[in-house]
PDB file of C-alpha atoms in Angstrom:
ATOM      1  CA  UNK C   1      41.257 137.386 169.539  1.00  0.00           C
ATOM      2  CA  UNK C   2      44.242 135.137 168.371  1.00  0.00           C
ATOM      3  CA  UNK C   3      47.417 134.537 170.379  1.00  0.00           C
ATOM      4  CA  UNK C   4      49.901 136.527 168.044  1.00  0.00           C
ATOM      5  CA  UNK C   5      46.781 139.103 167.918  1.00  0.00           C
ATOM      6  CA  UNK C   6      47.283 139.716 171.859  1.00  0.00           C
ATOM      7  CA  UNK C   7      51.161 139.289 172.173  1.00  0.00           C
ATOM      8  CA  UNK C   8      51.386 142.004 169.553  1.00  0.00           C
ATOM      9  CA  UNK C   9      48.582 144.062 171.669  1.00  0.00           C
ATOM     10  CA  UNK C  10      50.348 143.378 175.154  1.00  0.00           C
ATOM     11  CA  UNK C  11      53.786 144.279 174.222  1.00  0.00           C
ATOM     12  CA  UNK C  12      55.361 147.297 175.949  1.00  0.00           C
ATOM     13  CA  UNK C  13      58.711 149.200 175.760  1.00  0.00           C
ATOM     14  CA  UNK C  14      59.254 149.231 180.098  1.00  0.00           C
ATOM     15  CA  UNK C  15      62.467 150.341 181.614  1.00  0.00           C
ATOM     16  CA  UNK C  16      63.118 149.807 184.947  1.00  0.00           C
ATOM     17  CA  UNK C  17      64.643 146.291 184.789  1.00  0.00           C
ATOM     18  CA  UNK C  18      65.881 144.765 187.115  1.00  0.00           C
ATOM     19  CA  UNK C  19      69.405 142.159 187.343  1.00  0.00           C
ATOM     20  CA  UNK C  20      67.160 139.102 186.643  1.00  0.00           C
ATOM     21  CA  UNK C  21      69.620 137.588 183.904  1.00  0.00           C
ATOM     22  CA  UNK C  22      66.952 136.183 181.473  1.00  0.00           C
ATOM     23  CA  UNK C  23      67.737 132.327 180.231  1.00  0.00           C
ATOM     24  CA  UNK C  24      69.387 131.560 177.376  1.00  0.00           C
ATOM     25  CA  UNK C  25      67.435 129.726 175.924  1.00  0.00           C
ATOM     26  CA  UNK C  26      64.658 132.810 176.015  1.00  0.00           C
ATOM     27  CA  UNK C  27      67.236 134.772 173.918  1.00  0.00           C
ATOM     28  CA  UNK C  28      68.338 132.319 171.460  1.00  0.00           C
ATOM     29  CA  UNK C  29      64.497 131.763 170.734  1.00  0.00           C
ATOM     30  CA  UNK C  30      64.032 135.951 170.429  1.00  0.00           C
ATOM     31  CA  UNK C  31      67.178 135.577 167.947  1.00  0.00           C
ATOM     32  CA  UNK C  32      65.724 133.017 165.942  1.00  0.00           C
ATOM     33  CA  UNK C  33      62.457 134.756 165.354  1.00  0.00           C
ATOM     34  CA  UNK C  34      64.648 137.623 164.609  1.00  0.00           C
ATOM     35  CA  UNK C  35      66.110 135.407 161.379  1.00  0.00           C
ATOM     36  CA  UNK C  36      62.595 135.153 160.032  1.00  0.00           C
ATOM     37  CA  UNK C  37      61.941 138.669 159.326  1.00  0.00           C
ATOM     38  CA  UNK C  38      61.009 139.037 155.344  1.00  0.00           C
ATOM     39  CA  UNK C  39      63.424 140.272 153.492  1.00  0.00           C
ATOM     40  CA  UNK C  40      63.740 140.722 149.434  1.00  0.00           C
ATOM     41  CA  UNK C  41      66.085 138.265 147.455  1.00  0.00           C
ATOM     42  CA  UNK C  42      66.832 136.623 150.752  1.00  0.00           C
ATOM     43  CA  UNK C  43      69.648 139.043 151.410  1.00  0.00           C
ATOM     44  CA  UNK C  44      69.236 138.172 155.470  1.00  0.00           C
ATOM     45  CA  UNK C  45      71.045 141.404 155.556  1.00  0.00           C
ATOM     46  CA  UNK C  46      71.537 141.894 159.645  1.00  0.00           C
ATOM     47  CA  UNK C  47      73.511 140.572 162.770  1.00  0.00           C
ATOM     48  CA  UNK C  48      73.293 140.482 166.450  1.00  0.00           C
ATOM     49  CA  UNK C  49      75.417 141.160 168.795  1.00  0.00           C
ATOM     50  CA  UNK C  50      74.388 140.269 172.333  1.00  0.00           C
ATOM     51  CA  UNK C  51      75.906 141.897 175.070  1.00  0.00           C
ATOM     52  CA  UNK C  52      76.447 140.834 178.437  1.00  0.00           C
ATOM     53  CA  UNK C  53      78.676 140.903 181.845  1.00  0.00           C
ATOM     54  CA  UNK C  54      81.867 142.867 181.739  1.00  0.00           C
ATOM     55  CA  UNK C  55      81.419 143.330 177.594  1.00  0.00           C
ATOM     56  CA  UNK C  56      78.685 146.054 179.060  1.00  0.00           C
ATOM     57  CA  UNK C  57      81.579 147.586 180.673  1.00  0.00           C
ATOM     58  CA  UNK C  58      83.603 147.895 178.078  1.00  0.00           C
ATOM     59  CA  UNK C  59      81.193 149.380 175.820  1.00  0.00           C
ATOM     60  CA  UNK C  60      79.945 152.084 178.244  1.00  0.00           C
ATOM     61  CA  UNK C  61      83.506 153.401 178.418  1.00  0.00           C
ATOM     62  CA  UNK C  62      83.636 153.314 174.777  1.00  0.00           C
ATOM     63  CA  UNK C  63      80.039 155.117 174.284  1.00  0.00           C
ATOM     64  CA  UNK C  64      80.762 157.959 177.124  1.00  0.00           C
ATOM     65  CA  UNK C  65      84.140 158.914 175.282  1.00  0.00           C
ATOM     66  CA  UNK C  66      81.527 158.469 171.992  1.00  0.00           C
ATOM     67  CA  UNK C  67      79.515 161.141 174.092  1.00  0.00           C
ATOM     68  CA  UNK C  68      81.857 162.940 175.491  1.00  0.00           C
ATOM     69  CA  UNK C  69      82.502 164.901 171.553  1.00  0.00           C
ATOM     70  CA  UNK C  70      79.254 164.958 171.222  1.00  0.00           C
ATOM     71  CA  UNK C  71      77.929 166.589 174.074  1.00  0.00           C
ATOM     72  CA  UNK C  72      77.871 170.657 174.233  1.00  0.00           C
ATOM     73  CA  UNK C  73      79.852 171.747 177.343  1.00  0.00           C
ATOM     74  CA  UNK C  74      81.192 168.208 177.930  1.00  0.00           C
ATOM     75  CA  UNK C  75      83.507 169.137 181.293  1.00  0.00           C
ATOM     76  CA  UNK C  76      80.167 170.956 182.538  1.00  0.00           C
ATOM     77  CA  UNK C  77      78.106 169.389 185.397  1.00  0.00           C
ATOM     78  CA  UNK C  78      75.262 169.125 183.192  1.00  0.00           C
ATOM     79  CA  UNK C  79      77.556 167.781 180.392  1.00  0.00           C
ATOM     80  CA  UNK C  80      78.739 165.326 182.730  1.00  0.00           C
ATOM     81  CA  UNK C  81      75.435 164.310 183.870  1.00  0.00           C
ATOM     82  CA  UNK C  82      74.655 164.052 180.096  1.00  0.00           C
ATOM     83  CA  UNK C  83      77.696 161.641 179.523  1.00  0.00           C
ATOM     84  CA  UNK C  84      76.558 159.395 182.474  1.00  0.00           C
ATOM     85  CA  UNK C  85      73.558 158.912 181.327  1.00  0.00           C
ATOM     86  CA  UNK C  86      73.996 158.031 177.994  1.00  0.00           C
ATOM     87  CA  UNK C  87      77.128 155.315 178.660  1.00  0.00           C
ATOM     88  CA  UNK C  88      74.678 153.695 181.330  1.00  0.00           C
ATOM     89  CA  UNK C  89      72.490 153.237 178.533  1.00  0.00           C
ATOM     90  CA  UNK C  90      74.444 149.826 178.586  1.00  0.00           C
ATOM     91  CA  UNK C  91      72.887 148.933 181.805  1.00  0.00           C
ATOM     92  CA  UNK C  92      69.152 149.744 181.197  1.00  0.00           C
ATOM     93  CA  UNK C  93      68.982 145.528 181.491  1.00  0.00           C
ATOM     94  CA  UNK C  94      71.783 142.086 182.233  1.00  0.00           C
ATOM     95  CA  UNK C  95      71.161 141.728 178.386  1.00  0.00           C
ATOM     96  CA  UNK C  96      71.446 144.258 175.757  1.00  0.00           C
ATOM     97  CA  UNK C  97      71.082 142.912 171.747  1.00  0.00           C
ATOM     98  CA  UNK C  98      72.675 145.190 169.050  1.00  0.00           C
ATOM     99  CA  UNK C  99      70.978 144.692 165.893  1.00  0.00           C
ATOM    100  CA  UNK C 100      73.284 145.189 163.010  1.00  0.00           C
ATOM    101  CA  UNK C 101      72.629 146.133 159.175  1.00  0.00           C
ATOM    102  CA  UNK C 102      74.988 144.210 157.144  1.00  0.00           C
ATOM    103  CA  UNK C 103      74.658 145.723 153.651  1.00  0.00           C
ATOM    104  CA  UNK C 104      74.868 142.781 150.923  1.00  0.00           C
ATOM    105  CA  UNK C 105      76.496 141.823 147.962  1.00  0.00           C
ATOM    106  CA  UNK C 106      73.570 140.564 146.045  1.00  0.00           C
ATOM    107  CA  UNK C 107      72.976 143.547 142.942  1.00  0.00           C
ATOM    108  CA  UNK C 108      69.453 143.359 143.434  1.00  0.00           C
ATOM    109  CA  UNK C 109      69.363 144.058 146.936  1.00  0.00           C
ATOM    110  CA  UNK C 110      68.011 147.629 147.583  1.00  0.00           C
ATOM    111  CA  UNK C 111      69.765 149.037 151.089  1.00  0.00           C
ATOM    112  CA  UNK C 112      65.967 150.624 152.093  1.00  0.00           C
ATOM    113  CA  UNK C 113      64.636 147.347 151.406  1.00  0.00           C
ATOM    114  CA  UNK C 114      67.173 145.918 153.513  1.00  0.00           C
ATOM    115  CA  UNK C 115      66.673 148.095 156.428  1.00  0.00           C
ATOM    116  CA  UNK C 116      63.612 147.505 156.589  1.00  0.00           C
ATOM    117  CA  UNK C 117      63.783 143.870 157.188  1.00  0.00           C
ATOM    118  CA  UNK C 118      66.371 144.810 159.793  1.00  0.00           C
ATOM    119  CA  UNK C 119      63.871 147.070 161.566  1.00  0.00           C
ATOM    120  CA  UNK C 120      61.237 143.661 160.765  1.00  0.00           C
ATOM    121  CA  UNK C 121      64.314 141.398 163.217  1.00  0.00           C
ATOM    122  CA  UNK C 122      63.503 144.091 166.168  1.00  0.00           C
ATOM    123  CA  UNK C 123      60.183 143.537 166.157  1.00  0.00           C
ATOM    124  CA  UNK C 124      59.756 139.611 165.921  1.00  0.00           C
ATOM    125  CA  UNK C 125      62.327 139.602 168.516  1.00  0.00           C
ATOM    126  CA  UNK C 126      60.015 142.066 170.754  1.00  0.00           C
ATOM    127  CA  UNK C 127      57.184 140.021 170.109  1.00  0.00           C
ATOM    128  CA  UNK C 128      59.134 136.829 171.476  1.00  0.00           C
ATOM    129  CA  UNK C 129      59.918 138.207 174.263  1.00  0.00           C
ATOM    130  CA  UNK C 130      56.850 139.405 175.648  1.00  0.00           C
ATOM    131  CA  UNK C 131      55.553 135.368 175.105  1.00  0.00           C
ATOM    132  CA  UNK C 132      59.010 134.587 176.812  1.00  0.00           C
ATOM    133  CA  UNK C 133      57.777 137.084 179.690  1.00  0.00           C
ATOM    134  CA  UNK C 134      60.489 139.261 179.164  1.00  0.00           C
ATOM    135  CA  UNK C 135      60.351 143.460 178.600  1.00  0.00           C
ATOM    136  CA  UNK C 136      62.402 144.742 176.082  1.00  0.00           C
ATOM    137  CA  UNK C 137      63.009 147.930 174.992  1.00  0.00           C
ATOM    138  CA  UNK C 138      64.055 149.948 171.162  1.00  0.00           C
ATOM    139  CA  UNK C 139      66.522 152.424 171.566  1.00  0.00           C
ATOM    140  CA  UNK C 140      68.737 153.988 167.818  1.00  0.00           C
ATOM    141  CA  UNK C 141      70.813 156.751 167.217  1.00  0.00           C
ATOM    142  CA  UNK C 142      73.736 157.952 165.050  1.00  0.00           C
ATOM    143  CA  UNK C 143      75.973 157.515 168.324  1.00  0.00           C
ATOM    144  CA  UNK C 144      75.997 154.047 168.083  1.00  0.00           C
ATOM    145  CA  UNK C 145      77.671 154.630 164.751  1.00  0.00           C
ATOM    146  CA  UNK C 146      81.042 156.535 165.642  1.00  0.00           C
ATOM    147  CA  UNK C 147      83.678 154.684 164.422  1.00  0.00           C
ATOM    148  CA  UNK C 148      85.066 154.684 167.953  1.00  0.00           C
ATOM    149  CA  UNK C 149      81.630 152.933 169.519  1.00  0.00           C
ATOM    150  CA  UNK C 150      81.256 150.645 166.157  1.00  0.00           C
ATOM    151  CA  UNK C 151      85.576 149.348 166.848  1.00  0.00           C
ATOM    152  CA  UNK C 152      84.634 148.677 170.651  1.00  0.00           C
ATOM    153  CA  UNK C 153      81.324 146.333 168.655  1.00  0.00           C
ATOM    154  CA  UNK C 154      83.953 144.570 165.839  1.00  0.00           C
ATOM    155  CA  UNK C 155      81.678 145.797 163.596  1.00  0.00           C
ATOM    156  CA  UNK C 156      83.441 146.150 160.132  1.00  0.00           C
ATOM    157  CA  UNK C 157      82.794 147.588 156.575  1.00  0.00           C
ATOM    158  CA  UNK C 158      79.935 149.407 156.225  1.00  0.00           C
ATOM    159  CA  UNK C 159      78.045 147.399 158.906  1.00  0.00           C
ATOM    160  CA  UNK C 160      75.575 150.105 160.875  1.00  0.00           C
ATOM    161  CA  UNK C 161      73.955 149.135 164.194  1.00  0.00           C
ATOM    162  CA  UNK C 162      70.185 149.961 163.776  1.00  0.00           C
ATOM    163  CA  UNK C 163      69.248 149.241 166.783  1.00  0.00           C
ATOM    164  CA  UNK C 164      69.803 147.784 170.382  1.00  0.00           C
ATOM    165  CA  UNK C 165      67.933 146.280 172.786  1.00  0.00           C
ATOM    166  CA  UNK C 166      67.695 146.095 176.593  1.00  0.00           C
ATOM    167  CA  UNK C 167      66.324 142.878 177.518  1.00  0.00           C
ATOM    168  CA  UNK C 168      65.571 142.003 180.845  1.00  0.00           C
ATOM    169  CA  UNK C 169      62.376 141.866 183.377  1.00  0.00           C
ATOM    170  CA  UNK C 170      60.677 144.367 184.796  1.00  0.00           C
ATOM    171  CA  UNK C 171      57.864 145.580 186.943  1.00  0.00           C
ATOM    172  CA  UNK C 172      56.602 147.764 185.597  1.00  0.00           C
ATOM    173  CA  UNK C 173      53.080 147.504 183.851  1.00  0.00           C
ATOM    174  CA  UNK C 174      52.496 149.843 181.231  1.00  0.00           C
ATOM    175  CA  UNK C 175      49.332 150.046 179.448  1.00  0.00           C
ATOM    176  CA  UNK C 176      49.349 150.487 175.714  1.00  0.00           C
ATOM    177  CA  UNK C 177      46.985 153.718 173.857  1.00  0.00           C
ATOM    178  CA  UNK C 178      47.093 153.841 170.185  1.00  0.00           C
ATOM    179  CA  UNK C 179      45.143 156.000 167.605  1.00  0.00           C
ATOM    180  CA  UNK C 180      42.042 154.041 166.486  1.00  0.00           C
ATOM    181  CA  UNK C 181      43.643 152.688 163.353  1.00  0.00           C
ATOM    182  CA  UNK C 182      40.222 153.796 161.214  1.00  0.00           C
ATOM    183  CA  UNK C 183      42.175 157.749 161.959  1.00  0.00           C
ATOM    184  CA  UNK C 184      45.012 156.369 159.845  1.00  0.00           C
ATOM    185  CA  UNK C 185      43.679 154.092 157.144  1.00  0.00           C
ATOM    186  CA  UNK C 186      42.355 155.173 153.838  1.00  0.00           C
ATOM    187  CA  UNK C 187      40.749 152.811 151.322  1.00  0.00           C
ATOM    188  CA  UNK C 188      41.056 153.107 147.815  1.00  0.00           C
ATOM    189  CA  UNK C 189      38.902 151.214 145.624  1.00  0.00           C
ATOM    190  CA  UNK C 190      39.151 152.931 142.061  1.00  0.00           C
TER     191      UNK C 190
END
């Protein structure tokens, strides 16, 4: 079985990370795999923003008042518990990577092409990782998208974050199940 073959096999979302900061250089390599996603008319249509320290701080303020009008019952203990939990979404890991749709200004670019390759970024960077030894993580939402979240990110325009992801190490050791990919496939021939 070929390397990329098992890398792609091995890879696991795991949470439970611990304060390990992972090296530099580990991210910067998951970021430039990230930049080689395909992507129609060469649009390159994403950005990341990585996320570390205090800046994780910062945010989770920003995404618990984000939660906060989004939450039913929000004074509630169980609203409460609910707005915890999703501001210390910022500390799942040391290192958290937004990944940012940045529509383009090329006419032929198509926006669902475009996402797409952003979606394309996550995964080459997820794949990276795991040969860096690191665990990673996918997490989206529509939260990450109130203006008041997307201000306390600089993101501007019409600029969308797609996705983020915790990046850290773990020890956890999941196991991965899939459907036999014959239970999804269908040939056609004529």
């Amino acid at each position: 079985m070929s390397e990329v073959f098992n890398t792609i096999k091995n890879r696991r979302t795991v949470g439970g990370m611990n304060d390990q900061v992972p090296p530099k250089e580990s991210i910067d390599r998951m970021l430039e795999a990230g930049t080689w996603a395909p992507n129609h008319h060469l649009t390159e249509p994403w950005k990341f923003i990585v996320v570390t320290g205090e800046a994780r701080d910062r945010l989770s303020k920003a995404l618990k008042k984000v939660a906060y009008g989004r939450v039913r019952e929000p004074d509630s203990e169980s609203g409460q518990k609910k707005i915890e939990k999703i501001g210390n979404r910022l500390f799942l890991s040391p290192v958290i990577i937004f990944i940012v749709y940045v529509p383009s200004d090329n006419p032929k670019a198509d926006p669902l092409e475009d996402r797409a390759a952003v979606a394309i970024t996550g995964q080459n960077m997820m794949l990276v990782a795991e040969e860096e030894g690191l665990n990673t993580q996918w997490l989206s939402g529509p939260i990450y998208n109130v203006d008041l979240f997307r201000d306390a990110l600089g993101l501007v325009g019409d600029e969308e974050v797609y996705g983020l992801m915790p990046v850290g190490y773990s020890s956890i050791n999941k196991q991965g199940k899939r459907t036999p990919f014959e239970e999804k496939t269908v040939y056609l021939d004529k």
